[in-house]
Amino acid sequence: MTQADVSVIPAADREHWRSEWLYSRQSFLATGNFDLAAGAHGMLMVHNDDIVDAGEGFDTHQHHSVEIVTWVLEGTLVHQDSLGHSGMIYPGLAQRMSAGSRIMHSEKNGALRRDGTPLRVVQMWLPPDTAGGQSSYEELDVATELRDGSLVTVASGMKRDRNTAAIGIGNSHAALHVARLQPGQSVTIPDAPYGHVFVARGEVVLEDTGDLGEGDAVRMTATGGHRVTATTRSELLIWEMQRGFGAHNKTP
């Protein structure tokens, strides 16, 4: 049996990568890494917290056999893809892109250079249950559901969440939960074989572990049920994963 473990990765210890217009802070090494499965926790392969300068972004590029969930923290992201979807992704709007056999898309900061407004966005990748297949896209605004400080299931492929998750993903063993907490409010981390907690904003206290600040990440194995309590206004992104790569299809 896997031993229960809670491992904190301070913000300063996460992988950092910078270009002229992008500052990427990564829970798992993604830049220049073509074996993402090898560095995954559970089935979470990429978890990048990116700051994109105004007027900049990623030109059209392709993906295949990956589930991509995008969560904007500040600013707006302009999305366009080869399926004909285009629009603005903003805080509180959950976005999922399932790259099957192939999809082309671009992602850019919606602000003009003269405005100077940065985009801060978290992008997360998981493998699909079945590689290849048909690509698809989904988005939904969940800002209202987040107002009361509860843990909201934003994206899930689990059967139990079929009628409750905001958006679906093509991975039947994973779910993303988000909470926006006021000081003193708490949520409970789901019990699962693998969990990943990211403090996107603010400061919190993790039961049995201690204080966590903005940008800190926690990898949990074979455990859960811990309370997280906000000490300032905070936002948490929590992945619950019922399997890891060892029991799942490995995809490039």
PDB file of C-alpha atoms in Angstrom:
ATOM      1  CA  MET A   1       0.000   0.000   0.000  1.00  0.00           C
ATOM      2  CA  THR A   2       1.144   3.565  -0.703  1.00  0.00           C
ATOM      3  CA  GLN A   3       2.227   5.459   2.385  1.00  0.00           C
ATOM      4  CA  ALA A   4       0.322   8.625   3.226  1.00  0.00           C
ATOM      5  CA  ASP A   5       2.380  11.732   2.526  1.00  0.00           C
ATOM      6  CA  VAL A   6       1.941  15.502   2.472  1.00  0.00           C
ATOM      7  CA  SER A   7       4.723  17.379   0.696  1.00  0.00           C
ATOM      8  CA  VAL A   8       4.837  21.185   0.569  1.00  0.00           C
ATOM      9  CA  ILE A   9       6.571  22.903  -2.347  1.00  0.00           C
ATOM     10  CA  PRO A  10       7.124  26.564  -1.400  1.00  0.00           C
ATOM     11  CA  ALA A  11       6.541  29.131  -4.132  1.00  0.00           C
ATOM     12  CA  ALA A  12      10.252  29.954  -4.230  1.00  0.00           C
ATOM     13  CA  ASP A  13      11.130  26.287  -4.857  1.00  0.00           C
ATOM     14  CA  ARG A  14       8.792  25.762  -7.797  1.00  0.00           C
ATOM     15  CA  GLU A  15      10.297  25.700 -11.284  1.00  0.00           C
ATOM     16  CA  HIS A  16      10.660  29.242 -12.655  1.00  0.00           C
ATOM     17  CA  TRP A  17      11.120  30.140 -16.309  1.00  0.00           C
ATOM     18  CA  ARG A  18      11.230  33.600 -17.853  1.00  0.00           C
ATOM     19  CA  SER A  19      11.241  34.966 -21.402  1.00  0.00           C
ATOM     20  CA  GLU A  20      10.892  38.554 -22.643  1.00  0.00           C
ATOM     21  CA  TRP A  21       7.111  38.489 -22.136  1.00  0.00           C
ATOM     22  CA  LEU A  22       6.329  35.387 -20.045  1.00  0.00           C
ATOM     23  CA  TYR A  23       7.058  34.463 -16.444  1.00  0.00           C
ATOM     24  CA  SER A  24       6.109  30.837 -15.801  1.00  0.00           C
ATOM     25  CA  ARG A  25       6.032  29.276 -12.336  1.00  0.00           C
ATOM     26  CA  GLN A  26       5.580  25.527 -12.644  1.00  0.00           C
ATOM     27  CA  SER A  27       4.473  22.862 -10.177  1.00  0.00           C
ATOM     28  CA  PHE A  28       6.117  20.308 -12.498  1.00  0.00           C
ATOM     29  CA  LEU A  29       8.953  20.956 -14.912  1.00  0.00           C
ATOM     30  CA  ALA A  30       7.229  21.679 -18.236  1.00  0.00           C
ATOM     31  CA  THR A  31       9.603  23.934 -20.183  1.00  0.00           C
ATOM     32  CA  GLY A  32      11.694  21.777 -22.511  1.00  0.00           C
ATOM     33  CA  ASN A  33      10.398  18.569 -20.889  1.00  0.00           C
ATOM     34  CA  PHE A  34       8.971  16.065 -23.354  1.00  0.00           C
ATOM     35  CA  ASP A  35       8.316  13.304 -20.794  1.00  0.00           C
ATOM     36  CA  LEU A  36       5.646  15.043 -18.766  1.00  0.00           C
ATOM     37  CA  ALA A  37       4.279  11.759 -17.398  1.00  0.00           C
ATOM     38  CA  ALA A  38       7.597  11.051 -15.681  1.00  0.00           C
ATOM     39  CA  GLY A  39       7.300  14.163 -13.532  1.00  0.00           C
ATOM     40  CA  ALA A  40       3.552  13.999 -12.918  1.00  0.00           C
ATOM     41  CA  HIS A  41       1.843  13.743  -9.553  1.00  0.00           C
ATOM     42  CA  GLY A  42      -1.110  11.430  -9.875  1.00  0.00           C
ATOM     43  CA  MET A  43      -2.229  12.291 -13.392  1.00  0.00           C
ATOM     44  CA  LEU A  44      -1.479  16.006 -13.217  1.00  0.00           C
ATOM     45  CA  MET A  45       1.303  16.586 -15.745  1.00  0.00           C
ATOM     46  CA  VAL A  46       1.351  20.386 -16.072  1.00  0.00           C
ATOM     47  CA  HIS A  47       0.306  23.027 -13.558  1.00  0.00           C
ATOM     48  CA  ASN A  48       1.738  26.357 -14.714  1.00  0.00           C
ATOM     49  CA  ASP A  49       1.050  29.717 -13.066  1.00  0.00           C
ATOM     50  CA  ASP A  50       1.903  32.121 -15.897  1.00  0.00           C
ATOM     51  CA  ILE A  51       2.133  35.896 -16.092  1.00  0.00           C
ATOM     52  CA  VAL A  52       1.828  37.137 -19.677  1.00  0.00           C
ATOM     53  CA  ASP A  53       2.685  40.718 -20.622  1.00  0.00           C
ATOM     54  CA  ALA A  54       0.059  42.911 -22.280  1.00  0.00           C
ATOM     55  CA  GLY A  55      -0.161  42.392 -26.030  1.00  0.00           C
ATOM     56  CA  GLU A  56       1.741  39.101 -25.872  1.00  0.00           C
ATOM     57  CA  GLY A  57       0.917  35.414 -25.900  1.00  0.00           C
ATOM     58  CA  PHE A  58       1.237  32.085 -27.649  1.00  0.00           C
ATOM     59  CA  ASP A  59       0.735  32.057 -31.402  1.00  0.00           C
ATOM     60  CA  THR A  60      -1.155  29.205 -33.066  1.00  0.00           C
ATOM     61  CA  HIS A  61       0.233  25.817 -32.053  1.00  0.00           C
ATOM     62  CA  GLN A  62      -1.079  22.273 -31.795  1.00  0.00           C
ATOM     63  CA  HIS A  63      -1.869  19.725 -29.091  1.00  0.00           C
ATOM     64  CA  HIS A  64      -3.042  16.128 -29.131  1.00  0.00           C
ATOM     65  CA  SER A  65      -4.191  13.546 -26.577  1.00  0.00           C
ATOM     66  CA  VAL A  66      -4.378  15.902 -23.610  1.00  0.00           C
ATOM     67  CA  GLU A  67      -7.064  17.478 -21.424  1.00  0.00           C
ATOM     68  CA  ILE A  68      -6.273  21.170 -20.822  1.00  0.00           C
ATOM     69  CA  VAL A  69      -8.057  23.147 -18.097  1.00  0.00           C
ATOM     70  CA  THR A  70      -7.451  26.899 -17.964  1.00  0.00           C
ATOM     71  CA  TRP A  71      -8.239  29.166 -14.997  1.00  0.00           C
ATOM     72  CA  VAL A  72      -7.626  32.914 -15.209  1.00  0.00           C
ATOM     73  CA  LEU A  73      -6.697  34.752 -12.006  1.00  0.00           C
ATOM     74  CA  GLU A  74      -6.128  38.274 -13.361  1.00  0.00           C
ATOM     75  CA  GLY A  75      -6.789  39.957 -16.684  1.00  0.00           C
ATOM     76  CA  THR A  76      -8.328  38.320 -19.737  1.00  0.00           C
ATOM     77  CA  LEU A  77      -7.156  35.613 -22.109  1.00  0.00           C
ATOM     78  CA  VAL A  78      -8.124  35.628 -25.781  1.00  0.00           C
ATOM     79  CA  HIS A  79      -8.679  32.088 -27.072  1.00  0.00           C
ATOM     80  CA  GLN A  80      -9.021  30.930 -30.692  1.00  0.00           C
ATOM     81  CA  ASP A  81      -8.958  27.359 -31.974  1.00  0.00           C
ATOM     82  CA  SER A  82      -9.348  25.253 -35.078  1.00  0.00           C
ATOM     83  CA  LEU A  83     -12.820  24.106 -33.973  1.00  0.00           C
ATOM     84  CA  GLY A  84     -14.073  27.652 -34.502  1.00  0.00           C
ATOM     85  CA  HIS A  85     -14.212  28.766 -30.871  1.00  0.00           C
ATOM     86  CA  SER A  86     -13.040  32.264 -29.992  1.00  0.00           C
ATOM     87  CA  GLY A  87     -13.609  34.528 -27.049  1.00  0.00           C
ATOM     88  CA  MET A  88     -12.376  36.017 -23.800  1.00  0.00           C
ATOM     89  CA  ILE A  89     -11.592  33.904 -20.745  1.00  0.00           C
ATOM     90  CA  TYR A  90     -11.772  35.901 -17.510  1.00  0.00           C
ATOM     91  CA  PRO A  91     -11.651  35.212 -13.757  1.00  0.00           C
ATOM     92  CA  GLY A  92     -14.468  32.883 -12.763  1.00  0.00           C
ATOM     93  CA  LEU A  93     -14.896  31.382 -16.247  1.00  0.00           C
ATOM     94  CA  ALA A  94     -13.729  27.753 -16.370  1.00  0.00           C
ATOM     95  CA  GLN A  95     -12.373  26.562 -19.715  1.00  0.00           C
ATOM     96  CA  ARG A  96     -11.617  23.048 -20.939  1.00  0.00           C
ATOM     97  CA  MET A  97     -10.081  22.050 -24.241  1.00  0.00           C
ATOM     98  CA  SER A  98      -9.881  18.350 -25.088  1.00  0.00           C
ATOM     99  CA  ALA A  99      -7.155  17.871 -27.660  1.00  0.00           C
ATOM    100  CA  GLY A 100      -7.947  14.567 -29.332  1.00  0.00           C
ATOM    101  CA  SER A 101      -6.129  13.539 -32.479  1.00  0.00           C
ATOM    102  CA  ARG A 102      -5.223  17.193 -33.110  1.00  0.00           C
ATOM    103  CA  ILE A 103      -6.300  20.736 -32.306  1.00  0.00           C
ATOM    104  CA  MET A 104      -4.731  24.079 -33.165  1.00  0.00           C
ATOM    105  CA  HIS A 105      -5.179  27.107 -30.907  1.00  0.00           C
ATOM    106  CA  SER A 106      -3.695  30.403 -29.769  1.00  0.00           C
ATOM    107  CA  GLU A 107      -3.767  32.092 -26.356  1.00  0.00           C
ATOM    108  CA  LYS A 108      -2.966  35.745 -25.799  1.00  0.00           C
ATOM    109  CA  ASN A 109      -3.307  38.480 -23.221  1.00  0.00           C
ATOM    110  CA  GLY A 110      -6.461  40.382 -24.116  1.00  0.00           C
ATOM    111  CA  ALA A 111      -4.957  43.722 -23.042  1.00  0.00           C
ATOM    112  CA  LEU A 112      -3.189  45.974 -25.544  1.00  0.00           C
ATOM    113  CA  ARG A 113       0.462  46.819 -24.976  1.00  0.00           C
ATOM    114  CA  ARG A 114      -0.384  50.444 -24.210  1.00  0.00           C
ATOM    115  CA  ASP A 115      -2.744  49.311 -21.427  1.00  0.00           C
ATOM    116  CA  GLY A 116       0.042  47.428 -19.664  1.00  0.00           C
ATOM    117  CA  THR A 117      -2.339  45.024 -17.904  1.00  0.00           C
ATOM    118  CA  PRO A 118      -0.748  41.616 -17.282  1.00  0.00           C
ATOM    119  CA  LEU A 119      -2.572  38.303 -17.599  1.00  0.00           C
ATOM    120  CA  ARG A 120      -2.166  35.766 -14.813  1.00  0.00           C
ATOM    121  CA  VAL A 121      -3.428  32.334 -15.764  1.00  0.00           C
ATOM    122  CA  VAL A 122      -3.103  28.801 -14.419  1.00  0.00           C
ATOM    123  CA  GLN A 123      -3.063  26.052 -17.029  1.00  0.00           C
ATOM    124  CA  MET A 124      -3.337  22.379 -16.101  1.00  0.00           C
ATOM    125  CA  TRP A 125      -2.867  19.251 -18.245  1.00  0.00           C
ATOM    126  CA  LEU A 126      -4.005  15.664 -17.694  1.00  0.00           C
ATOM    127  CA  PRO A 127      -4.131  12.617 -19.990  1.00  0.00           C
ATOM    128  CA  PRO A 128      -7.474  11.549 -21.461  1.00  0.00           C
ATOM    129  CA  ASP A 129      -8.917   8.098 -20.844  1.00  0.00           C
ATOM    130  CA  THR A 130      -8.437   7.344 -24.539  1.00  0.00           C
ATOM    131  CA  ALA A 131      -5.714   8.872 -26.685  1.00  0.00           C
ATOM    132  CA  GLY A 132      -6.660  10.526 -29.959  1.00  0.00           C
ATOM    133  CA  GLY A 133     -10.325  10.738 -30.834  1.00  0.00           C
ATOM    134  CA  GLN A 134     -12.421  13.833 -31.371  1.00  0.00           C
ATOM    135  CA  SER A 135     -11.352  17.207 -29.987  1.00  0.00           C
ATOM    136  CA  SER A 136     -13.859  19.344 -28.089  1.00  0.00           C
ATOM    137  CA  TYR A 137     -14.225  22.544 -26.078  1.00  0.00           C
ATOM    138  CA  GLU A 138     -16.299  23.743 -23.110  1.00  0.00           C
ATOM    139  CA  GLU A 139     -16.525  26.803 -20.872  1.00  0.00           C
ATOM    140  CA  LEU A 140     -18.821  28.046 -18.100  1.00  0.00           C
ATOM    141  CA  ASP A 141     -18.902  30.978 -15.681  1.00  0.00           C
ATOM    142  CA  VAL A 142     -18.902  29.757 -12.057  1.00  0.00           C
ATOM    143  CA  ALA A 143     -18.256  33.069 -10.286  1.00  0.00           C
ATOM    144  CA  THR A 144     -21.683  33.035  -8.598  1.00  0.00           C
ATOM    145  CA  GLU A 145     -21.155  29.535  -7.190  1.00  0.00           C
ATOM    146  CA  LEU A 146     -17.829  30.612  -5.665  1.00  0.00           C
ATOM    147  CA  ARG A 147     -19.251  33.533  -3.681  1.00  0.00           C
ATOM    148  CA  ASP A 148     -20.188  31.635  -0.511  1.00  0.00           C
ATOM    149  CA  GLY A 149     -16.765  30.116   0.162  1.00  0.00           C
ATOM    150  CA  SER A 150     -17.719  26.534  -0.609  1.00  0.00           C
ATOM    151  CA  LEU A 151     -15.572  24.060  -2.512  1.00  0.00           C
ATOM    152  CA  VAL A 152     -16.920  24.122  -6.075  1.00  0.00           C
ATOM    153  CA  THR A 153     -16.296  21.275  -8.516  1.00  0.00           C
ATOM    154  CA  VAL A 154     -15.189  23.225 -11.565  1.00  0.00           C
ATOM    155  CA  ALA A 155     -14.040  20.389 -13.852  1.00  0.00           C
ATOM    156  CA  SER A 156     -14.466  16.656 -13.538  1.00  0.00           C
ATOM    157  CA  GLY A 157     -14.652  13.466 -15.538  1.00  0.00           C
ATOM    158  CA  MET A 158     -15.826  11.356 -12.596  1.00  0.00           C
ATOM    159  CA  LYS A 159     -19.173   9.611 -12.946  1.00  0.00           C
ATOM    160  CA  ARG A 160     -20.375  10.989  -9.610  1.00  0.00           C
ATOM    161  CA  ASP A 161     -19.917  14.574 -10.884  1.00  0.00           C
ATOM    162  CA  ARG A 162     -21.648  14.096 -14.210  1.00  0.00           C
ATOM    163  CA  ASN A 163     -24.551  16.389 -13.289  1.00  0.00           C
ATOM    164  CA  THR A 164     -22.785  18.715 -10.861  1.00  0.00           C
ATOM    165  CA  ALA A 165     -19.397  19.711 -12.306  1.00  0.00           C
ATOM    166  CA  ALA A 166     -19.288  22.984 -14.210  1.00  0.00           C
ATOM    167  CA  ILE A 167     -17.388  21.469 -17.121  1.00  0.00           C
ATOM    168  CA  GLY A 168     -16.453  17.914 -18.027  1.00  0.00           C
ATOM    169  CA  ILE A 169     -13.040  16.486 -18.802  1.00  0.00           C
ATOM    170  CA  GLY A 170     -12.133  13.293 -20.632  1.00  0.00           C
ATOM    171  CA  ASN A 171     -10.394  11.780 -17.619  1.00  0.00           C
ATOM    172  CA  SER A 172     -12.740   9.692 -15.487  1.00  0.00           C
ATOM    173  CA  HIS A 173     -10.488   9.673 -12.405  1.00  0.00           C
ATOM    174  CA  ALA A 174      -9.852  13.380 -11.783  1.00  0.00           C
ATOM    175  CA  ALA A 175     -11.680  16.481 -10.590  1.00  0.00           C
ATOM    176  CA  LEU A 176     -10.680  20.103 -10.040  1.00  0.00           C
ATOM    177  CA  HIS A 177     -12.230  21.951  -7.111  1.00  0.00           C
ATOM    178  CA  VAL A 178     -11.919  25.697  -6.507  1.00  0.00           C
ATOM    179  CA  ALA A 179     -12.691  27.772  -3.408  1.00  0.00           C
ATOM    180  CA  ARG A 180     -12.624  31.522  -2.811  1.00  0.00           C
ATOM    181  CA  LEU A 181     -12.373  32.035   0.936  1.00  0.00           C
ATOM    182  CA  GLN A 182     -12.808  34.976   3.263  1.00  0.00           C
ATOM    183  CA  PRO A 183     -10.676  35.091   6.444  1.00  0.00           C
ATOM    184  CA  GLY A 184     -11.807  32.348   8.803  1.00  0.00           C
ATOM    185  CA  GLN A 185     -13.587  30.259   6.186  1.00  0.00           C
ATOM    186  CA  SER A 186     -12.509  26.653   5.687  1.00  0.00           C
ATOM    187  CA  VAL A 187     -12.861  23.813   3.196  1.00  0.00           C
ATOM    188  CA  THR A 188     -11.927  20.142   3.441  1.00  0.00           C
ATOM    189  CA  ILE A 189      -9.544  18.525   0.967  1.00  0.00           C
ATOM    190  CA  PRO A 190     -11.093  15.413  -0.616  1.00  0.00           C
ATOM    191  CA  ASP A 191      -9.616  12.095   0.439  1.00  0.00           C
ATOM    192  CA  ALA A 192      -7.922  10.528  -2.591  1.00  0.00           C
ATOM    193  CA  PRO A 193      -4.894   8.484  -3.678  1.00  0.00           C
ATOM    194  CA  TYR A 194      -3.432  11.695  -5.126  1.00  0.00           C
ATOM    195  CA  GLY A 195      -4.165  15.352  -4.423  1.00  0.00           C
ATOM    196  CA  HIS A 196      -2.643  18.656  -5.451  1.00  0.00           C
ATOM    197  CA  VAL A 197      -3.428  21.871  -3.584  1.00  0.00           C
ATOM    198  CA  PHE A 198      -2.376  25.241  -4.985  1.00  0.00           C
ATOM    199  CA  VAL A 199      -2.693  28.534  -3.104  1.00  0.00           C
ATOM    200  CA  ALA A 200      -3.473  30.849  -6.008  1.00  0.00           C
ATOM    201  CA  ARG A 201      -4.050  33.868  -3.761  1.00  0.00           C
ATOM    202  CA  GLY A 202      -3.763  34.808  -0.133  1.00  0.00           C
ATOM    203  CA  GLU A 203      -2.625  32.904   2.929  1.00  0.00           C
ATOM    204  CA  VAL A 204      -4.086  29.802   4.532  1.00  0.00           C
ATOM    205  CA  VAL A 205      -3.411  27.273   7.269  1.00  0.00           C
ATOM    206  CA  LEU A 206      -3.361  23.593   6.287  1.00  0.00           C
ATOM    207  CA  GLU A 207      -4.388  21.301   9.128  1.00  0.00           C
ATOM    208  CA  ASP A 208      -1.445  19.296  10.548  1.00  0.00           C
ATOM    209  CA  THR A 209       0.986  21.150   8.243  1.00  0.00           C
ATOM    210  CA  GLY A 210       0.903  24.880   8.985  1.00  0.00           C
ATOM    211  CA  ASP A 211       0.943  28.166   7.110  1.00  0.00           C
ATOM    212  CA  LEU A 212       0.882  28.352   3.314  1.00  0.00           C
ATOM    213  CA  GLY A 213       1.253  31.462   1.183  1.00  0.00           C
ATOM    214  CA  GLU A 214       0.462  32.517  -2.352  1.00  0.00           C
ATOM    215  CA  GLY A 215       2.171  30.280  -4.890  1.00  0.00           C
ATOM    216  CA  ASP A 216       2.764  27.411  -2.462  1.00  0.00           C
ATOM    217  CA  ALA A 217       1.731  23.954  -3.657  1.00  0.00           C
ATOM    218  CA  VAL A 218       1.052  20.748  -1.740  1.00  0.00           C
ATOM    219  CA  ARG A 219       1.311  17.220  -3.137  1.00  0.00           C
ATOM    220  CA  MET A 220      -0.764  14.718  -1.196  1.00  0.00           C
ATOM    221  CA  THR A 221      -0.558  10.949  -1.513  1.00  0.00           C
ATOM    222  CA  ALA A 222      -2.995   8.443  -0.012  1.00  0.00           C
ATOM    223  CA  THR A 223      -4.561  11.012   2.279  1.00  0.00           C
ATOM    224  CA  GLY A 224      -7.136  13.768   2.573  1.00  0.00           C
ATOM    225  CA  GLY A 225      -9.747  15.141   4.923  1.00  0.00           C
ATOM    226  CA  HIS A 226      -7.458  17.991   5.995  1.00  0.00           C
ATOM    227  CA  ARG A 227      -9.055  21.357   6.695  1.00  0.00           C
ATOM    228  CA  VAL A 228      -7.700  24.448   4.977  1.00  0.00           C
ATOM    229  CA  THR A 229      -8.564  27.733   6.686  1.00  0.00           C
ATOM    230  CA  ALA A 230      -8.001  31.162   5.176  1.00  0.00           C
ATOM    231  CA  THR A 231      -6.197  33.833   7.186  1.00  0.00           C
ATOM    232  CA  THR A 232      -6.623  36.405   4.391  1.00  0.00           C
ATOM    233  CA  ARG A 233      -8.848  36.496   1.310  1.00  0.00           C
ATOM    234  CA  SER A 234      -7.676  33.413  -0.560  1.00  0.00           C
ATOM    235  CA  GLU A 235      -8.272  31.272  -3.612  1.00  0.00           C
ATOM    236  CA  LEU A 236      -7.481  27.557  -3.738  1.00  0.00           C
ATOM    237  CA  LEU A 237      -7.229  25.149  -6.675  1.00  0.00           C
ATOM    238  CA  ILE A 238      -7.478  21.524  -5.532  1.00  0.00           C
ATOM    239  CA  TRP A 239      -7.079  18.486  -7.788  1.00  0.00           C
ATOM    240  CA  GLU A 240      -8.548  15.211  -6.582  1.00  0.00           C
ATOM    241  CA  MET A 241      -7.192  12.182  -8.461  1.00  0.00           C
ATOM    242  CA  GLN A 242      -8.363   8.640  -7.871  1.00  0.00           C
ATOM    243  CA  ARG A 243      -5.591   7.072  -9.959  1.00  0.00           C
ATOM    244  CA  GLY A 244      -2.049   7.784 -11.072  1.00  0.00           C
ATOM    245  CA  PHE A 245      -0.161   7.101 -14.269  1.00  0.00           C
ATOM    246  CA  GLY A 246       0.725   3.598 -13.153  1.00  0.00           C
ATOM    247  CA  ALA A 247      -2.932   2.594 -13.542  1.00  0.00           C
ATOM    248  CA  HIS A 248      -3.790   4.793 -16.501  1.00  0.00           C
ATOM    249  CA  ASN A 249      -2.985   5.118 -20.171  1.00  0.00           C
ATOM    250  CA  LYS A 250       0.231   7.058 -20.662  1.00  0.00           C
ATOM    251  CA  THR A 251      -0.056   9.630 -23.426  1.00  0.00           C
ATOM    252  CA  PRO A 252       2.521  11.930 -24.998  1.00  0.00           C
TER     253      PRO A 252
END
